[in-house]
PDB file of C-alpha atoms in Angstrom:
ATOM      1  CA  UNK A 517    -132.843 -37.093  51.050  1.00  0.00           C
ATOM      2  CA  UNK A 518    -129.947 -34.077  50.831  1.00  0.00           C
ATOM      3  CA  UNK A 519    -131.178 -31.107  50.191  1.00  0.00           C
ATOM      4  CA  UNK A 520    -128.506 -28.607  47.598  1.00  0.00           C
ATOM      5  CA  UNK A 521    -126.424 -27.551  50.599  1.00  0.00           C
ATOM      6  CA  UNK A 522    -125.614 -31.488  51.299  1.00  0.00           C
ATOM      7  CA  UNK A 523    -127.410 -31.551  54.318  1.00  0.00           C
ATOM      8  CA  UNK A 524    -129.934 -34.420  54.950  1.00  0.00           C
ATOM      9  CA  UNK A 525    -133.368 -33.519  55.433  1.00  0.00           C
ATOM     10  CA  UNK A 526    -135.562 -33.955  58.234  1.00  0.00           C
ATOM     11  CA  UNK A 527    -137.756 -37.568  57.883  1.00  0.00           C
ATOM     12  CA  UNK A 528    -134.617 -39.117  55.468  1.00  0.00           C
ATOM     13  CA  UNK A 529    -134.629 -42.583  55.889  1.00  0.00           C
ATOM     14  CA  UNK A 530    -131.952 -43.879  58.253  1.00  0.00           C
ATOM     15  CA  UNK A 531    -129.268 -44.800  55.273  1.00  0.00           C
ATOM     16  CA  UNK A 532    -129.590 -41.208  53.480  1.00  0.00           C
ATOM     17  CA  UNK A 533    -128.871 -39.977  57.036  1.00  0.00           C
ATOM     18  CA  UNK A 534    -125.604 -42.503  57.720  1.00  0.00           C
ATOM     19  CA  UNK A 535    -123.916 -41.738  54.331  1.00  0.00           C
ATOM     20  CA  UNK A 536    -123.985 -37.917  54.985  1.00  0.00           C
ATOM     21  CA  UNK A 537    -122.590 -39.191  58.075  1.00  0.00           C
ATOM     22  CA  UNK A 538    -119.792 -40.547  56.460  1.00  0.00           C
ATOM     23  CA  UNK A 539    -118.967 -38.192  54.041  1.00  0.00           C
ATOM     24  CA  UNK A 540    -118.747 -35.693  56.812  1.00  0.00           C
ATOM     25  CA  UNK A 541    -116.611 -37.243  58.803  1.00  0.00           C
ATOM     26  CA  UNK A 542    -114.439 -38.249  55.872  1.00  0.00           C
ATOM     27  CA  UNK A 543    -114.710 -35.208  53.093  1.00  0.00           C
ATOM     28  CA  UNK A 544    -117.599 -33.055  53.170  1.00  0.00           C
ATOM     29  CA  UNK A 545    -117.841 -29.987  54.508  1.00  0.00           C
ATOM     30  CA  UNK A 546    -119.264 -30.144  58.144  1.00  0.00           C
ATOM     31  CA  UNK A 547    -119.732 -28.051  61.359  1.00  0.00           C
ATOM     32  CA  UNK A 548    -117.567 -29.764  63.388  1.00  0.00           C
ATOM     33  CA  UNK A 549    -114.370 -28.580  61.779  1.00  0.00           C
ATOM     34  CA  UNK A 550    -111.627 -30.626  60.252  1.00  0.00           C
ATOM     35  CA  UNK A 551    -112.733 -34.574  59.190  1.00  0.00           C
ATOM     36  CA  UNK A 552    -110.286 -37.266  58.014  1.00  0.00           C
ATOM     37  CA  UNK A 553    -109.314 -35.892  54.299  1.00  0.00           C
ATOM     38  CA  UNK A 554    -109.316 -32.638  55.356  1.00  0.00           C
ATOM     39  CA  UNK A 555    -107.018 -33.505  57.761  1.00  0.00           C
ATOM     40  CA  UNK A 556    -104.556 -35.418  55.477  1.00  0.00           C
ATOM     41  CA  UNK A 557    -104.586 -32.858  52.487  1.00  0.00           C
ATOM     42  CA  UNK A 558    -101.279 -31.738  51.473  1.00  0.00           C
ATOM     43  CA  UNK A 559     -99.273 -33.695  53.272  1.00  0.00           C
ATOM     44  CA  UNK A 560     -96.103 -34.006  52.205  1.00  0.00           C
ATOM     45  CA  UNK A 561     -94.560 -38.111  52.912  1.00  0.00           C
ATOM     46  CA  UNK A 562     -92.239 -36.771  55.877  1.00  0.00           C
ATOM     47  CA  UNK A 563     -95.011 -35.364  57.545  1.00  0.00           C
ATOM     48  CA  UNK A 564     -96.970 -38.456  57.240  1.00  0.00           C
ATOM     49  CA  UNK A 565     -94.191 -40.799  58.073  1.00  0.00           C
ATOM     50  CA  UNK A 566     -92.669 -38.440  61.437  1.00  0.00           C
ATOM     51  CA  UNK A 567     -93.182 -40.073  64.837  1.00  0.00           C
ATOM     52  CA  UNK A 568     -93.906 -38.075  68.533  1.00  0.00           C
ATOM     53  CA  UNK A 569     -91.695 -41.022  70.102  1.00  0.00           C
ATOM     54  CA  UNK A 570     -90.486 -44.299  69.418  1.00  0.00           C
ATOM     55  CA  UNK A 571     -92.716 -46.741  68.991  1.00  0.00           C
ATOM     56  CA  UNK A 572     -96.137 -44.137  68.735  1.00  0.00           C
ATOM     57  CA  UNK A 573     -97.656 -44.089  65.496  1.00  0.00           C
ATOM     58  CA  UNK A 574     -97.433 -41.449  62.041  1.00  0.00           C
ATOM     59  CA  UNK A 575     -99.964 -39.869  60.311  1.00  0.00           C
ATOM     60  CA  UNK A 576     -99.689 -42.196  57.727  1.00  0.00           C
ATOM     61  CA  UNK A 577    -100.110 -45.496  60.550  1.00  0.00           C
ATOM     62  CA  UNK A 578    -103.020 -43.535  61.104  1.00  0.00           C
ATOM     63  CA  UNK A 579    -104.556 -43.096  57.257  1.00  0.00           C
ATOM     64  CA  UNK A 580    -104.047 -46.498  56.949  1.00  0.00           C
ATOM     65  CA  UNK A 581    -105.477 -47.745  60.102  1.00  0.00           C
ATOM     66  CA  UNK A 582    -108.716 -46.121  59.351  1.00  0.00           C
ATOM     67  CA  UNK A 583    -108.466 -47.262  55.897  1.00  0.00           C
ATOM     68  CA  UNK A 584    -108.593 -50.887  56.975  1.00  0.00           C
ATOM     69  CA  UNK A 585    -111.729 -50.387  59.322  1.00  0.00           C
ATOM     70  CA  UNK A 586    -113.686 -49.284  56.667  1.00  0.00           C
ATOM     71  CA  UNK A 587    -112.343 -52.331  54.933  1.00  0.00           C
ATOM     72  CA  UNK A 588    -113.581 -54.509  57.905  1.00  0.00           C
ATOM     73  CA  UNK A 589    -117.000 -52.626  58.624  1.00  0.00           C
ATOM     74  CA  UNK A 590    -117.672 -53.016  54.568  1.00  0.00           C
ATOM     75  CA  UNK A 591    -117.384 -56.997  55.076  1.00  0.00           C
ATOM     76  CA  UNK A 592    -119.334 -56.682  58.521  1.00  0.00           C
ATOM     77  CA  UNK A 593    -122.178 -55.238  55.947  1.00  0.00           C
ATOM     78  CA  UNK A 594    -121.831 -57.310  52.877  1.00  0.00           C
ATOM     79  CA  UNK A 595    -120.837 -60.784  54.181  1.00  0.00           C
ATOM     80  CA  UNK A 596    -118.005 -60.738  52.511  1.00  0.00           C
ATOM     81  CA  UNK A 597    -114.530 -62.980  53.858  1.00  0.00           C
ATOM     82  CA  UNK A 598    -111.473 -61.791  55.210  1.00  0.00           C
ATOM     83  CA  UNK A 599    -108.523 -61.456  52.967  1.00  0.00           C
ATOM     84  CA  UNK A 600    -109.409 -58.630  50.044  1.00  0.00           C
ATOM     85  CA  UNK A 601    -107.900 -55.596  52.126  1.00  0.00           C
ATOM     86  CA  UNK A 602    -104.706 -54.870  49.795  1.00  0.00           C
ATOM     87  CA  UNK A 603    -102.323 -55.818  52.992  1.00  0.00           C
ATOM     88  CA  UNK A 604    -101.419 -58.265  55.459  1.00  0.00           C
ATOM     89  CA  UNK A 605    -102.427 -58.007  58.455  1.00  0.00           C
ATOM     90  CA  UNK A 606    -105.019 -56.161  60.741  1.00  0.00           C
ATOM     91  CA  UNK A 607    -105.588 -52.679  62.543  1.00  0.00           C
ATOM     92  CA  UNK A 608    -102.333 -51.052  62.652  1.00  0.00           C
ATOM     93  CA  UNK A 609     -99.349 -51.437  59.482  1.00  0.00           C
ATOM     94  CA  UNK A 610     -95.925 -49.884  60.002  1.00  0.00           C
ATOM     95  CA  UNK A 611     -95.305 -47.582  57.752  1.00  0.00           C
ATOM     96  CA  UNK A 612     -91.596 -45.716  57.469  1.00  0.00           C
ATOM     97  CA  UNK A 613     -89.137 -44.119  54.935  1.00  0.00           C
ATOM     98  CA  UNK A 614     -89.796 -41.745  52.463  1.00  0.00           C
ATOM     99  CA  UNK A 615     -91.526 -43.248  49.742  1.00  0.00           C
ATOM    100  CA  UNK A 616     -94.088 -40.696  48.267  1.00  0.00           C
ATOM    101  CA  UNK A 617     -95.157 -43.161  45.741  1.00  0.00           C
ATOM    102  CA  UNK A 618     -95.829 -45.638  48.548  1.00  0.00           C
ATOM    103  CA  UNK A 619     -97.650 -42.556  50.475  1.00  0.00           C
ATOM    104  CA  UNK A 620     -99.808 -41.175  47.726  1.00  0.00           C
ATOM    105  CA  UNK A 621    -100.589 -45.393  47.377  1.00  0.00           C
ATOM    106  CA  UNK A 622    -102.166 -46.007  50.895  1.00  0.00           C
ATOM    107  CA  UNK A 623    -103.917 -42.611  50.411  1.00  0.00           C
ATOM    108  CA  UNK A 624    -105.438 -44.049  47.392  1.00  0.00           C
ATOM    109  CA  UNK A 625    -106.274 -46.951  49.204  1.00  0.00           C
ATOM    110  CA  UNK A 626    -108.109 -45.085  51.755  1.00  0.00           C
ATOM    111  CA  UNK A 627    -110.570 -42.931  49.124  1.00  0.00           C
ATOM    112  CA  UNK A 628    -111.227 -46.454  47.447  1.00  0.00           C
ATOM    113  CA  UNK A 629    -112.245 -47.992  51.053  1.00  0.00           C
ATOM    114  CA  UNK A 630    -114.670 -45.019  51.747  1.00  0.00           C
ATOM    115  CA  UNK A 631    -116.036 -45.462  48.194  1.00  0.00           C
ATOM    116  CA  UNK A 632    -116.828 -48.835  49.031  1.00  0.00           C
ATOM    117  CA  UNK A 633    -117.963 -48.880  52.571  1.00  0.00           C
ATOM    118  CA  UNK A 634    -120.460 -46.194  51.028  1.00  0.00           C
ATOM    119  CA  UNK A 635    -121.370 -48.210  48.711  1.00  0.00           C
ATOM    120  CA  UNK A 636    -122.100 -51.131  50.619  1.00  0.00           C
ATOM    121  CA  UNK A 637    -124.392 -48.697  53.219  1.00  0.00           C
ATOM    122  CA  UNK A 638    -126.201 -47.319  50.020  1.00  0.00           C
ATOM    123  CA  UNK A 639    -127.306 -50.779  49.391  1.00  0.00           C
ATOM    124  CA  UNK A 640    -128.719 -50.834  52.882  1.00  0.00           C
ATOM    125  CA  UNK A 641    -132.827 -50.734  53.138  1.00  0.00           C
ATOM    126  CA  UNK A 642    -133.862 -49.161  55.956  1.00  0.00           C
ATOM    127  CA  UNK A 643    -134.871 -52.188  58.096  1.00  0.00           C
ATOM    128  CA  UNK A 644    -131.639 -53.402  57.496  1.00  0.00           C
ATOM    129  CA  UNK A 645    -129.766 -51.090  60.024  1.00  0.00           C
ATOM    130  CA  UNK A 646    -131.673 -53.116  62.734  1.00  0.00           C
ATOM    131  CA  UNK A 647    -129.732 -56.274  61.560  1.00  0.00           C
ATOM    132  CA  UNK A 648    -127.316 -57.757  64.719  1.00  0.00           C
ATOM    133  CA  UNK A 649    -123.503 -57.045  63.400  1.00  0.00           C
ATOM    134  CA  UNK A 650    -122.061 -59.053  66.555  1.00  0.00           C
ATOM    135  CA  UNK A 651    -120.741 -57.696  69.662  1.00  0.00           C
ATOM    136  CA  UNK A 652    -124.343 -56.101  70.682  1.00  0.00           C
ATOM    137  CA  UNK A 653    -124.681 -54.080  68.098  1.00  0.00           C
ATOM    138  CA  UNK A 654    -126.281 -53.820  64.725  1.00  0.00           C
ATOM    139  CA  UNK A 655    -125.546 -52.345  61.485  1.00  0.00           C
ATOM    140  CA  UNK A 656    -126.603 -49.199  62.403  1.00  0.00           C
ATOM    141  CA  UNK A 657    -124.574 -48.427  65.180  1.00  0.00           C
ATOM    142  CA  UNK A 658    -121.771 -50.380  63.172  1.00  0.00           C
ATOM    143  CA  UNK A 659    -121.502 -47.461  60.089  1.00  0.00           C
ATOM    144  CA  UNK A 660    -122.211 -44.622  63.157  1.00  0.00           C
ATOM    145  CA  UNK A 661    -118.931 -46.159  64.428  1.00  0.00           C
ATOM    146  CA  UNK A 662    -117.316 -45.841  61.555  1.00  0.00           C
ATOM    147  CA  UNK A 663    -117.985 -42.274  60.871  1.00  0.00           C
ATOM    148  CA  UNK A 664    -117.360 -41.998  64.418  1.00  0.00           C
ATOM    149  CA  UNK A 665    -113.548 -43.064  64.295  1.00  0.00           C
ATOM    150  CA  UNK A 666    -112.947 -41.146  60.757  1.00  0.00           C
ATOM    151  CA  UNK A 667    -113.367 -37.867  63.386  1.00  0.00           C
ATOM    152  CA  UNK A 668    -111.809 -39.582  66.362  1.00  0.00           C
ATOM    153  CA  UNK A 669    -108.348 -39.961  64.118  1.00  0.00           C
ATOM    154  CA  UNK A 670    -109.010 -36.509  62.078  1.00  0.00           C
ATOM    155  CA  UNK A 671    -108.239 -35.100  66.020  1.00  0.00           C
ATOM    156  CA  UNK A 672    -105.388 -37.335  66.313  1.00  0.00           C
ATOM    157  CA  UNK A 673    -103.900 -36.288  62.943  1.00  0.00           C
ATOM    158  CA  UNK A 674    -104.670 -32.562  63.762  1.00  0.00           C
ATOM    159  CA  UNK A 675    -102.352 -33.359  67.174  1.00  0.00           C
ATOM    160  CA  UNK A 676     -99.930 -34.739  65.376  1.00  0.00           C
ATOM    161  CA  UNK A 677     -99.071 -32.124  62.903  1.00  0.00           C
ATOM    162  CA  UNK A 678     -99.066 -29.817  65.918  1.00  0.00           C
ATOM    163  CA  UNK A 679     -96.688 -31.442  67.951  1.00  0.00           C
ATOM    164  CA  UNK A 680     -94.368 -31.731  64.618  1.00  0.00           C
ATOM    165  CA  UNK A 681     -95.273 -28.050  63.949  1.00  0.00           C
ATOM    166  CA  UNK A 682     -96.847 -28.191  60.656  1.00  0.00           C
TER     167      UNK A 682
END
């Protein structure tokens, strides 16, 4: 259970303590420093589109790349089939150009995966978390991932507007 400041209290059941574990590492205020949104806010569609070097990826690769793991640890949860995440493809999308319609879309796209992977982890009981998600590990571990490679590309993204000097 979160207590007024957000935080999760001590003896809160193993979901209550995973979805403040996503919404840190996605867009709530947190120790650690910058998470994914925070990382992203402002951007203007240049930024998000500029490159280090040929053939690395953009901020916005990046936004969308996470988006679609949510996507895929959300059907991991629910059961649901491949082929509902709103593009082609798998793990990394080219993005280029200068399309801020297109860049404030896959931004859009990203909120609306969190909202839904959280959703799917509220649903969660408790016992559930214990449930084998392939690969040797379960659900648990499964969601820590997730919030796990929110932070992991919040770092990259931070890098990234370094090197381009924003």
């Amino acid at each position: 259970m979160r207590t007024q400041q957000g935080m999760v209290r001590s003896g809160a059941d193993g979901v209550s303590v995973l979805l403040a574990l996503l919404d840190e590492a996605f867009d709530r205020r947190s120790w650690h420093g910058t998470n994914l949104r925070g990382s992203i806010k402002g951007l203007k569609t240049a930024q998000a589109a500029w490159r280090p070097a040929p053939g690395r990826h953009s901020i916005w690769e990046e936004v969308v790349h996470a988006a679609y793991w949510k996507y895929a640890v959300r059907r991991r949860l629910t059961g649901e089939r491949r082929g509902s995440f709103p593009y082609e493809g798998s793990n990394w999308f080219p993005r280029q150009g200068s399309d801020a319609r297109a860049w404030r879309k896959d931004l859009e796209v990203l909120a609306d995966e969190h909202r839904r992977l959280r959703q799917a982890v509220a649903r969660l009981r408790p016992a559930d978390l214990r449930r084998p998600a392939g690969s040797g590990y379960d659900l648990g571990a499964l969601v820590r991932g997730a919030a796990a490679h929110d932070l992991y590309h919040a770092g990259q993204i931070q890098l990234l507007k370094r090197l381009q000097g924003a």
